[in-house]
mmCIF file of C-alpha atoms and ligand atoms in Angstrom:
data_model
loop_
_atom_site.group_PDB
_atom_site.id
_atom_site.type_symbol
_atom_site.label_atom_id
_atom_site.label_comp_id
_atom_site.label_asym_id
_atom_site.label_seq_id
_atom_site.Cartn_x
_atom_site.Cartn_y
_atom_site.Cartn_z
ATOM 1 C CA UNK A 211 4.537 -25.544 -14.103
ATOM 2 C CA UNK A 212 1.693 -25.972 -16.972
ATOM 3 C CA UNK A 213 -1.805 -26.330 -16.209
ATOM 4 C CA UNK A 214 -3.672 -29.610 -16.358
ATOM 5 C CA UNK A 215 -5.506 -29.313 -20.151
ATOM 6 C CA UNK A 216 -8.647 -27.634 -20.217
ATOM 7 C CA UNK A 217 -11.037 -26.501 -23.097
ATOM 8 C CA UNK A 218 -11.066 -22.818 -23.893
ATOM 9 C CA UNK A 219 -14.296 -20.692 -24.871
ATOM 10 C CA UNK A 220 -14.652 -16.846 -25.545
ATOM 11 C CA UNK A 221 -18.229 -15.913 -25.753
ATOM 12 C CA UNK A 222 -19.207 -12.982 -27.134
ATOM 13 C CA UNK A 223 -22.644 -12.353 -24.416
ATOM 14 C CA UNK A 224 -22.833 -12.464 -20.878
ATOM 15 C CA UNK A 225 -25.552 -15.242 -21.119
ATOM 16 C CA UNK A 226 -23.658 -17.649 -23.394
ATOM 17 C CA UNK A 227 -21.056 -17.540 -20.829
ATOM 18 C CA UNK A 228 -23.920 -18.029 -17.937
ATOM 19 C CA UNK A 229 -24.406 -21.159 -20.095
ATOM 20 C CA UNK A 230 -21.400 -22.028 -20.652
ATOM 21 C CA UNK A 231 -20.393 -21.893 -16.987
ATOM 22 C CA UNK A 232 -24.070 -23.613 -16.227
ATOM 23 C CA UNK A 233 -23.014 -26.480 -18.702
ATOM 24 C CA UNK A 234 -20.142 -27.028 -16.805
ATOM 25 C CA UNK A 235 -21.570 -28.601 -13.308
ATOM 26 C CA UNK A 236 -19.159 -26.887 -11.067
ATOM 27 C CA UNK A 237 -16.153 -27.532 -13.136
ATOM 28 C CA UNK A 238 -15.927 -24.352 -14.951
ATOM 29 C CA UNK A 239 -13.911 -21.020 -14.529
ATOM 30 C CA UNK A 240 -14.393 -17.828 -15.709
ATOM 31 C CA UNK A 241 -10.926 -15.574 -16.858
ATOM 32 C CA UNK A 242 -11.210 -12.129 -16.383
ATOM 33 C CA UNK A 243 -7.698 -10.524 -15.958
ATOM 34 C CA UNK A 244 -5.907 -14.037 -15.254
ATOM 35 C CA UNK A 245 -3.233 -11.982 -12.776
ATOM 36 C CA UNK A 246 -5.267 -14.650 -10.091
ATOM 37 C CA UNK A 247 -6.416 -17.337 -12.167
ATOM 38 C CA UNK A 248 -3.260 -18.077 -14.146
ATOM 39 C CA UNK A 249 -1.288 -18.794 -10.910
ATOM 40 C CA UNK A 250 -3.537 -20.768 -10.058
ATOM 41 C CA UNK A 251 -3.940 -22.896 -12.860
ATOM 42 C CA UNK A 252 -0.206 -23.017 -13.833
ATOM 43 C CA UNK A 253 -0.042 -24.075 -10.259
ATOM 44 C CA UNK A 254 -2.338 -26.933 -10.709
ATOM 45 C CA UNK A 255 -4.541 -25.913 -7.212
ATOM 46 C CA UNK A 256 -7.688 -25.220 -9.660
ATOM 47 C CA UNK A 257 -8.266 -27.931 -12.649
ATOM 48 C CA UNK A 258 -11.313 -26.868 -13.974
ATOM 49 C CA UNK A 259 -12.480 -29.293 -16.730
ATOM 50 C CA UNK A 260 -13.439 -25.497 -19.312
ATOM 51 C CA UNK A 261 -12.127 -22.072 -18.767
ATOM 52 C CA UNK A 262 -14.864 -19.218 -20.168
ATOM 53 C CA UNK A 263 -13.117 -16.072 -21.017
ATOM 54 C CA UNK A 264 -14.976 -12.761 -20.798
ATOM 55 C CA UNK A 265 -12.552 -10.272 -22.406
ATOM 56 C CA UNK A 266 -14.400 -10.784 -25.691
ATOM 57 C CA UNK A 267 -17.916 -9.754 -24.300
ATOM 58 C CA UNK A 268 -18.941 -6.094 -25.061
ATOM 59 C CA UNK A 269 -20.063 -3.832 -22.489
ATOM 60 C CA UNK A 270 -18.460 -4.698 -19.603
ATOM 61 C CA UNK A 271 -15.608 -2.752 -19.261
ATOM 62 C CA UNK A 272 -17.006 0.985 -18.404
ATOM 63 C CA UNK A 273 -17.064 3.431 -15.376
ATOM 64 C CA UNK A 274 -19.952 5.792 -15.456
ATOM 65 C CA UNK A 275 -21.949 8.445 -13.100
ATOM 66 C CA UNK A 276 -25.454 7.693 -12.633
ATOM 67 C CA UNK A 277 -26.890 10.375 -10.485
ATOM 68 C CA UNK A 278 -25.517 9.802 -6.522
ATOM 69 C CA UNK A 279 -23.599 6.419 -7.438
ATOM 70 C CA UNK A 280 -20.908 4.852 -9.761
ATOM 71 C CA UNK A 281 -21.427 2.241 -11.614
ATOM 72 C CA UNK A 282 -18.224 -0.043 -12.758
ATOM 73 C CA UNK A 283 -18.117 -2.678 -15.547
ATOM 74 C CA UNK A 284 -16.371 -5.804 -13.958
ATOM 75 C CA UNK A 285 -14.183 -6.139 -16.587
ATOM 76 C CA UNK A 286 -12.852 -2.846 -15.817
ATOM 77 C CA UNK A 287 -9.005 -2.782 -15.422
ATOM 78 C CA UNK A 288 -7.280 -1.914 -12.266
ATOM 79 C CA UNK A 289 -5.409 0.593 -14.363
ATOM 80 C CA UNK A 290 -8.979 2.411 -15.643
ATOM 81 C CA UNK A 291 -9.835 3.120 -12.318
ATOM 82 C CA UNK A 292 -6.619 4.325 -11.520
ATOM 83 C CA UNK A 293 -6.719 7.073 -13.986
ATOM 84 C CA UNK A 294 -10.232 7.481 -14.446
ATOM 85 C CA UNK A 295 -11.187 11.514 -13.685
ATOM 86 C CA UNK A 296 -14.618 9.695 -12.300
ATOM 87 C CA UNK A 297 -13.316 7.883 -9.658
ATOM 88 C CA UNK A 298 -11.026 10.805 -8.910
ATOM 89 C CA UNK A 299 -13.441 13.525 -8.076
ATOM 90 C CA UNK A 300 -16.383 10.801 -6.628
ATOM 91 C CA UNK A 301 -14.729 7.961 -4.830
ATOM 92 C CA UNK A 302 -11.062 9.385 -3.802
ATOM 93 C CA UNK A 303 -10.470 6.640 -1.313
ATOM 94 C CA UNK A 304 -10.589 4.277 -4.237
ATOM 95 C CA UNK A 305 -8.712 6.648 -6.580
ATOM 96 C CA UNK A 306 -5.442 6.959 -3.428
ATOM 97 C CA UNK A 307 -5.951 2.911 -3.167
ATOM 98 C CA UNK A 308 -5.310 1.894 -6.386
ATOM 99 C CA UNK A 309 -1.980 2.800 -7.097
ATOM 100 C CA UNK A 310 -1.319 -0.052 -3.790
ATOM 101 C CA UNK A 311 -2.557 -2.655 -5.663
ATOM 102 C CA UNK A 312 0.114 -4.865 -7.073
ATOM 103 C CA UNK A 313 2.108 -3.151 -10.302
ATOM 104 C CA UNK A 314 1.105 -1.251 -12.613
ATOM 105 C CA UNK A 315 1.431 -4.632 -15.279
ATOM 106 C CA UNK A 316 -1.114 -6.163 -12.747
ATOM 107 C CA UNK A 317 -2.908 -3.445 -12.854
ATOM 108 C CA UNK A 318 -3.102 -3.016 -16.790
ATOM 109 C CA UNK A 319 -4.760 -6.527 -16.660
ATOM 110 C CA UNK A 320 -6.302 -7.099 -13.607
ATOM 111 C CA UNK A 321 -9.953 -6.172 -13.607
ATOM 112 C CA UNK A 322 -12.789 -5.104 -10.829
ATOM 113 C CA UNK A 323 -14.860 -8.138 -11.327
ATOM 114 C CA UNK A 324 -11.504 -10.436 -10.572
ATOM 115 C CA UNK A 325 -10.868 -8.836 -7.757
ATOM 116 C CA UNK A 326 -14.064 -8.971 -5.502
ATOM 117 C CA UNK A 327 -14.807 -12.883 -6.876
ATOM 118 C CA UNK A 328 -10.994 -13.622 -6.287
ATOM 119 C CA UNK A 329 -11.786 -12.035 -2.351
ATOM 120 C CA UNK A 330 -8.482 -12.222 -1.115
ATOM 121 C CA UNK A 331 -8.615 -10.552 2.490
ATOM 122 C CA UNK A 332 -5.765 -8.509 1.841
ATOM 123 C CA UNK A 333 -6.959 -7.059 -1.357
ATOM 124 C CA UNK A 334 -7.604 -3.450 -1.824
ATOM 125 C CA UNK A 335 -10.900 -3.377 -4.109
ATOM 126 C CA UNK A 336 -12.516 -5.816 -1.959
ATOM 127 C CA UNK A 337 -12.291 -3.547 1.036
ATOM 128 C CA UNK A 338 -13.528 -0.648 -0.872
ATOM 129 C CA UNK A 339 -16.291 -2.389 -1.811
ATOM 130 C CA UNK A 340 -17.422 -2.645 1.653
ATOM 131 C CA UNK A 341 -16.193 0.640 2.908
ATOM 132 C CA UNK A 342 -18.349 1.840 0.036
ATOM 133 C CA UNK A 343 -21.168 0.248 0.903
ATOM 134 C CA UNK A 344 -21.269 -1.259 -2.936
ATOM 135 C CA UNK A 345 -23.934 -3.157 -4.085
ATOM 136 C CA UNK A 346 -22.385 -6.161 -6.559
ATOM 137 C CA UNK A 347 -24.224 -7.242 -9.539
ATOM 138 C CA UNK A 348 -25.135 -10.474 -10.611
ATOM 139 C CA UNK A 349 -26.430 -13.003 -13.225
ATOM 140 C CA UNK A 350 -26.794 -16.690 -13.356
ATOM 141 C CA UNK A 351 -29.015 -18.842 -15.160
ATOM 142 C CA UNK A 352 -32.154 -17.961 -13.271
ATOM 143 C CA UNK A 353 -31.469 -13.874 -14.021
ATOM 144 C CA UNK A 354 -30.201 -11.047 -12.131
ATOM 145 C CA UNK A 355 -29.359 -10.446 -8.434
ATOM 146 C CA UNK A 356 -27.615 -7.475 -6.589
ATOM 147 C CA UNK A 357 -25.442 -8.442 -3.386
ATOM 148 C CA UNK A 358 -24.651 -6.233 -1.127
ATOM 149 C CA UNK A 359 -20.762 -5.858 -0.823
ATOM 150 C CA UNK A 360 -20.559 -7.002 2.946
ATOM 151 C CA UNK A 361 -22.624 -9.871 2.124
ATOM 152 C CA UNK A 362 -20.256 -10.885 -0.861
ATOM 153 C CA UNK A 363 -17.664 -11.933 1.048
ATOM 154 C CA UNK A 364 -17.676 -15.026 2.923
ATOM 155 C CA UNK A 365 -14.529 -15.911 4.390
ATOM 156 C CA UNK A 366 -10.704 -15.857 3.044
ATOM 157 C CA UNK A 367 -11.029 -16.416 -1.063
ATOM 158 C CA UNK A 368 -14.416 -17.401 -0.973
ATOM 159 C CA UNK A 369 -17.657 -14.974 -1.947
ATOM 160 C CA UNK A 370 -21.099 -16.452 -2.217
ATOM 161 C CA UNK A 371 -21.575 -16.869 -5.891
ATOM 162 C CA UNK A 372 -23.111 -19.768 -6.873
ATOM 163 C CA UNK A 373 -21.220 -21.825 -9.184
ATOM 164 C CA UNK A 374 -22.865 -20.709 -12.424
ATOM 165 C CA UNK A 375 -23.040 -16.660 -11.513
ATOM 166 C CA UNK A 376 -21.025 -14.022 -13.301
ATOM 167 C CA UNK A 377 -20.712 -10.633 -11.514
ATOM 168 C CA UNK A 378 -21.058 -8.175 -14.498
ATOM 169 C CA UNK A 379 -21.429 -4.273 -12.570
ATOM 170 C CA UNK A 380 -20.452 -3.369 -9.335
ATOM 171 C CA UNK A 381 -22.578 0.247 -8.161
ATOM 172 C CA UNK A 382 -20.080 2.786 -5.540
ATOM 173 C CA UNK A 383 -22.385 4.826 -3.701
ATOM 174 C CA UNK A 384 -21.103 8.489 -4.100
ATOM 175 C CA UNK A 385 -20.223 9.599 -0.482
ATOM 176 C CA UNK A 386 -21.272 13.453 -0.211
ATOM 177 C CA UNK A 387 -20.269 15.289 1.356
ATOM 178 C CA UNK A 388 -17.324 13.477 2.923
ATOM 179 C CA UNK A 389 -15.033 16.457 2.843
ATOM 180 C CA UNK A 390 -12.185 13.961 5.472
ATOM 181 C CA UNK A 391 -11.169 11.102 4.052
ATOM 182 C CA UNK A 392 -7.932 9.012 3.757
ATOM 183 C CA UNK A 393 -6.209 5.448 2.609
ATOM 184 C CA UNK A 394 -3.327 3.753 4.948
ATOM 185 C CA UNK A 395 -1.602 0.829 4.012
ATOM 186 C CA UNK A 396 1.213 -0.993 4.759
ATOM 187 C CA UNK A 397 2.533 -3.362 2.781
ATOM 188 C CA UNK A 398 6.322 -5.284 3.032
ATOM 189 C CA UNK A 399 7.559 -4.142 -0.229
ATOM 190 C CA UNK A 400 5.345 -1.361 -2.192
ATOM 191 C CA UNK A 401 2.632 -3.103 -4.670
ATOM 192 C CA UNK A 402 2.953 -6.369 -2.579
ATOM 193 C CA UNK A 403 -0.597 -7.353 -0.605
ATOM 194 C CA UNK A 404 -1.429 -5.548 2.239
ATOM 195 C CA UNK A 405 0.137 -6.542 6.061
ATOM 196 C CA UNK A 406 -2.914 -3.770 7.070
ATOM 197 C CA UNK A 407 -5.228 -0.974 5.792
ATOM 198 C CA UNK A 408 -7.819 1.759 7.026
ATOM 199 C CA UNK A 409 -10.065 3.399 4.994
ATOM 200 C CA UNK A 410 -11.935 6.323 6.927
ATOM 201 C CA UNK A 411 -14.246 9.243 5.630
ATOM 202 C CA UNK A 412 -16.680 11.123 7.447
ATOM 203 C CA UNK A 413 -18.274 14.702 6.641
ATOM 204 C CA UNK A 414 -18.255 17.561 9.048
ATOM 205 C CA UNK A 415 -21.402 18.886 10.939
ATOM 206 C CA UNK A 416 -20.016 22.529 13.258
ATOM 207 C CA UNK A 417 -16.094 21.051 12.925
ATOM 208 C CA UNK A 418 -17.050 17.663 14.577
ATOM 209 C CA UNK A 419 -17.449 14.556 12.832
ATOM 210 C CA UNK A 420 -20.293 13.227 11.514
ATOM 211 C CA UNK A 421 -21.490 10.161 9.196
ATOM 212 C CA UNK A 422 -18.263 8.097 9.389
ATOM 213 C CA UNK A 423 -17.067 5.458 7.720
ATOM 214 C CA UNK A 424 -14.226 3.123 8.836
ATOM 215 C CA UNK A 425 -13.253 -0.449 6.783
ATOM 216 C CA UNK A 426 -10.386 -2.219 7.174
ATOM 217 C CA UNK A 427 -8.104 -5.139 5.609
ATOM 218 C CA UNK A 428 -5.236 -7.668 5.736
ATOM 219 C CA UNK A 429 -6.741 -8.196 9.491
ATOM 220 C CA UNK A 430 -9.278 -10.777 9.477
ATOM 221 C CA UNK A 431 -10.266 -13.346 6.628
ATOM 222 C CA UNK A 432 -12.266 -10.888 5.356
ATOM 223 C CA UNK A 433 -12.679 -7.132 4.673
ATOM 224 C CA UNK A 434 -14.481 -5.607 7.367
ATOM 225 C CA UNK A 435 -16.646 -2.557 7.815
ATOM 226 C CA UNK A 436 -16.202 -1.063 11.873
ATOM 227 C CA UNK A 437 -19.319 -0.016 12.788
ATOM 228 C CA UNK A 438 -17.805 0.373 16.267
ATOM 229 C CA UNK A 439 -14.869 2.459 15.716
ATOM 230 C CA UNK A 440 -17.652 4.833 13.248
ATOM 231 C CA UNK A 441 -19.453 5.137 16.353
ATOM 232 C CA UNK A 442 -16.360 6.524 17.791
ATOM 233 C CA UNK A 443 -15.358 9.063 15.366
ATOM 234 C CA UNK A 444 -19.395 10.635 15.820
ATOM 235 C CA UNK A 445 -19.042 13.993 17.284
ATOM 236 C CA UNK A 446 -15.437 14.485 17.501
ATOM 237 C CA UNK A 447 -12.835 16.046 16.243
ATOM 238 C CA UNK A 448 -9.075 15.588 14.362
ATOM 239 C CA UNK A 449 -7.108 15.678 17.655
ATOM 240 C CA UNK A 450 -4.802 13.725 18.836
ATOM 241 C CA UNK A 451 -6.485 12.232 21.988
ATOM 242 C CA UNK A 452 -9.514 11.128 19.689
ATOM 243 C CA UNK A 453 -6.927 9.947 17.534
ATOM 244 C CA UNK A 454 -5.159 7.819 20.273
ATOM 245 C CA UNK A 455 -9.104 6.728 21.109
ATOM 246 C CA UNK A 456 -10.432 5.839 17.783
ATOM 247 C CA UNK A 457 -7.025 3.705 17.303
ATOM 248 C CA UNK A 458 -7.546 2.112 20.298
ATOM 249 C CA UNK A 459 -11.372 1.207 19.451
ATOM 250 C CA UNK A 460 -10.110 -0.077 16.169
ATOM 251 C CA UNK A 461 -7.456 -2.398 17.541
ATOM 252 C CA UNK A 462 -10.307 -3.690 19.883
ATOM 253 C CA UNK A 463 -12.988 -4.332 17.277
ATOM 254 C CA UNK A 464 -10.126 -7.231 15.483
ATOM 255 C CA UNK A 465 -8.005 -10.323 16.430
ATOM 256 C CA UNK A 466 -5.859 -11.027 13.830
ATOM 257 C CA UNK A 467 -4.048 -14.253 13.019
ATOM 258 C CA UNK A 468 0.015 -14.610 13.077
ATOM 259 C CA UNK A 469 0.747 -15.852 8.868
ATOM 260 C CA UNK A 470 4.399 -16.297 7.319
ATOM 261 C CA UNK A 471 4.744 -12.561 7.256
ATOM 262 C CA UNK A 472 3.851 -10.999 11.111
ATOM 263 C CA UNK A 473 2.630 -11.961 14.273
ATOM 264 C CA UNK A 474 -0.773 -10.892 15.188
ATOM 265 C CA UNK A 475 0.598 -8.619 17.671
ATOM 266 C CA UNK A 476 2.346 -6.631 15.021
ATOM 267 C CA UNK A 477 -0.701 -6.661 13.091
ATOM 268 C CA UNK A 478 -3.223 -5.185 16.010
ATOM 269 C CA UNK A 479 -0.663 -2.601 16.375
ATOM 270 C CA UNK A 480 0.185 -2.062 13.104
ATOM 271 C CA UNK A 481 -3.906 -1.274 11.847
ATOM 272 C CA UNK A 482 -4.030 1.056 15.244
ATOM 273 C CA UNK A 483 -0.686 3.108 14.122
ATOM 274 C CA UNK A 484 -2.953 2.892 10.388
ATOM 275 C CA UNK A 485 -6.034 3.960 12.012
ATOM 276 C CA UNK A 486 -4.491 7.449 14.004
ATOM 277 C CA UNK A 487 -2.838 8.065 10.685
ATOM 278 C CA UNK A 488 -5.861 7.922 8.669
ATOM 279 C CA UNK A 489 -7.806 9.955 10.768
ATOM 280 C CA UNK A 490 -5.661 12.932 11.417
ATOM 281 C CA UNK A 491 -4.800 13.049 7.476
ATOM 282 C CA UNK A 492 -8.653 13.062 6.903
ATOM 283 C CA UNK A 493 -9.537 15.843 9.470
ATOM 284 C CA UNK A 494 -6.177 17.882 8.038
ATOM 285 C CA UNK A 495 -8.055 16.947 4.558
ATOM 286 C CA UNK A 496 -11.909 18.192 5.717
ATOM 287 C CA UNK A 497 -11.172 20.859 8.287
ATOM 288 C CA UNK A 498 -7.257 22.101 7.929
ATOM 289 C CA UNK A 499 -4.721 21.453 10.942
ATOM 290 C CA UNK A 500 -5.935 19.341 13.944
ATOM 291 C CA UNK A 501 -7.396 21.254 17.181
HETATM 292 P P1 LIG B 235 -8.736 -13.562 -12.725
HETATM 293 O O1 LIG B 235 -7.391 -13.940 -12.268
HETATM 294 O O2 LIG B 235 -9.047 -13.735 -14.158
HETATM 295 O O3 LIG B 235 -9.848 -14.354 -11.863
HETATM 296 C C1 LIG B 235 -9.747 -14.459 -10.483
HETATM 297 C C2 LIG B 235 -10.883 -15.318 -9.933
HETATM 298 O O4 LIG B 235 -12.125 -14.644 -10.068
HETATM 299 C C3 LIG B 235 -11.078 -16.639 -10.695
HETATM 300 O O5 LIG B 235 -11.547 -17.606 -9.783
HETATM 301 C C4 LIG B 235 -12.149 -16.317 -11.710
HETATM 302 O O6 LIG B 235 -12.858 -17.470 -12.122
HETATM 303 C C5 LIG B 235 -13.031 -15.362 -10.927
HETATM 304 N N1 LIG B 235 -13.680 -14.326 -11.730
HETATM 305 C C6 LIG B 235 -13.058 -13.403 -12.494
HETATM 306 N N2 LIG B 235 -13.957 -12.537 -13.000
HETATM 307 C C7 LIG B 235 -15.162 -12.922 -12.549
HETATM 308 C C8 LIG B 235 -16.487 -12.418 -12.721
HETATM 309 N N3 LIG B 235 -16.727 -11.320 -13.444
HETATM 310 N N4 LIG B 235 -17.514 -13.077 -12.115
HETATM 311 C C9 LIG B 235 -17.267 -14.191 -11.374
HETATM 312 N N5 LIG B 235 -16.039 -14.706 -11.149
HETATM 313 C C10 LIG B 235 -14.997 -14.067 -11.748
HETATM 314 N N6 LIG B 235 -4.458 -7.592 -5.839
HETATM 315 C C11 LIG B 235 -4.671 -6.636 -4.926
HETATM 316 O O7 LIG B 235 -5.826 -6.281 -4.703
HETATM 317 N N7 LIG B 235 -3.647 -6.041 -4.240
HETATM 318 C C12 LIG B 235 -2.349 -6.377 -4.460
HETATM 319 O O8 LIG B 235 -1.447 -5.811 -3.832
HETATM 320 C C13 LIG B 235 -2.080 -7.401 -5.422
HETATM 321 N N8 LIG B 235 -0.827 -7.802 -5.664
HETATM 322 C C14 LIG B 235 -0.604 -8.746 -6.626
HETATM 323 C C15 LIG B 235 0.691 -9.127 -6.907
HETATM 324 C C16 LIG B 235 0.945 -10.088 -7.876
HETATM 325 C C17 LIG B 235 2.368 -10.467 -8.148
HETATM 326 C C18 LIG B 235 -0.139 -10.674 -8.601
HETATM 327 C C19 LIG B 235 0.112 -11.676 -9.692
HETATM 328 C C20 LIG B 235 -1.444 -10.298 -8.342
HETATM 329 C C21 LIG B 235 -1.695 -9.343 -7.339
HETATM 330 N N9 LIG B 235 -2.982 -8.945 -7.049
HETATM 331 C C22 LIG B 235 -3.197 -7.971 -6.108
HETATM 332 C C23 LIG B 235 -4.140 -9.588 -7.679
HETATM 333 C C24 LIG B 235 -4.641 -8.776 -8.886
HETATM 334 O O9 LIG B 235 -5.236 -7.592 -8.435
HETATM 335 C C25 LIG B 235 -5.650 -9.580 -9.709
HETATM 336 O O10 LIG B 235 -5.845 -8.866 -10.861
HETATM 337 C C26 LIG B 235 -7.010 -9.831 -9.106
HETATM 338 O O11 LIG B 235 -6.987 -10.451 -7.854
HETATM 339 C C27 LIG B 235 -7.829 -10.771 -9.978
HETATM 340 O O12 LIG B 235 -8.323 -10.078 -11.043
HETATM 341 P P2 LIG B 235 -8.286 -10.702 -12.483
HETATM 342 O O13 LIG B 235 -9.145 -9.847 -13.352
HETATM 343 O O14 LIG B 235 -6.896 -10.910 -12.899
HETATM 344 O O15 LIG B 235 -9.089 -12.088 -12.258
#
């Protein structure tokens, strides 16, 4: 299918398209990537009266370190922060996630800023996001706001934007010293969206766990941090009856829905099989072999 007709603007400032998008009354949408967007319009579920492209607007495509955090331009590609030696050495969850998200074409177009305002459960960035603990950046006509990550999203595809707000930087909090960390997923065929996913890192304090951090997707409508199943991990170690535990606190913390692709069941038990993996590859990762 075509899309329905709409008028087509590139600004060339993050506040003409603010104005742009403002001047639309609702019926505006901003193009980052399009690997979402186009879909949807060719699809005919969105009909927005403009679209308001942001690839021509400088300065928004960038991943730098500023002291104990990242900071990541939302028009960043998928791709970037697949490769990107930043992301590598300070947010390795993110760096082992990326190569699950769709293919690498997607991924040469898709951008950061699509991805958390296109908050599809399922998707990989938007979980980081929350496992991070990132704070989103935004502006609208009024000026700038930050949103924290796990207030972002609201429920499946839906983030709490208003209508005329662009997210322009999203900030990763650098997680030192996390020595153990690792990235499950399963997915039906490899680059498709997730059935489930764990991401877990803690660091060590005398070989036990300490500080962790547990966030999953694909299991509820939207990503979720697991405060519980952190509270878990506190104090012990890689082995595998704390293993067989922490899954078991993790499968209890969710209540995932049956879809087209897998019952719930399979789902629960799928994201506790995730969630033993992902911790004994992150104690193998922070402290060698498991006790
Ligand atoms: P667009 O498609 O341009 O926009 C998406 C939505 O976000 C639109 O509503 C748009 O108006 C809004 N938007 C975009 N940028 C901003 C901004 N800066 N501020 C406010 N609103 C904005 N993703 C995964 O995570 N994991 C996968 O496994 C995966 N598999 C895929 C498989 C296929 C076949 C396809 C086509 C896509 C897949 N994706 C997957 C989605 C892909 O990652 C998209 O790139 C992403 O969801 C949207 O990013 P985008 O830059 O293309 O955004």
């Amino acid at each position: 299918m075509k899309p329905a007709a709409f008028d087509y603007i590139a600004p060339r400032s993050l506040e003409a398209a603010v104005a742009a998008l403002a001047a639309a009354n609702g019926d505006g949408k901003v193009l980052a990537g399009g690997q979402s967007l186009m879909p949807l319009l060719n699809f005919r579920m969105v009909r927005p009266a403009i679209v308001i492209d942001l690839m021509h607007i400088p300065g928004l495509s960038f991943i730098e370190l500023r002291g104990d955090r990242v900071a990541i331009g939302a028009m960043t590609r998928h791709a970037d922060l697949e490769f990107s030696d930043i992301v590598a050495a300070k947010l390795p969850v993110m760096a082992a996630a990326m190569r699950h998200v769709a293919h690498l074409a997607i991924r040469n177009k898709g951008t950061i800023g699509g991805s958390l305002s296109h908050a599809d459960p399922a998707a990989e960035l938007p979980m980081l996001a929350v496992f991070y603990g990132a704070t989103i950046k935004v502006q609208g006509p009024a000026g700038r706001r930050d949103i924290p990550a796990e207030d972002f999203f609201v429920s499946a595809l839906t983030n709490c934007l208003e209508p005329e707000e662009i997210v322009f930087e999203i900030e990763f909090p650098v997680l030192t010293p996390h020595a153990g960390w690792a990235f499950e997923e399963v997915a039906r065929r490899f680059g498709d969206f997730a059935l489930a996913s764990i991401a877990v890192s803690f660091g060590l304090a005398d070989r036990r766990i300490a500080d962790a951090r547990v966030a999953v997707m694909g299991v509820a409508d939207t990503p979720r941090r697991l405060r519980e199943a952190e509270a878990a991990l506190q104090g012990h170690q890689g082995d595998p009856e704390a293993a067989a535990e922490f899954a078991e606190v993790v499968r209890s913390c969710l209540t995932p829905e049956s879809d087209i692709h897998v019952s719930a069941e399979y789902r629960k038990n799928l994201i506790g099989a995730l969630a033993e993996k992902a911790l004994a590859t992150a104690w193998a990762r922070a402290a060698g072999p498991a006790p």
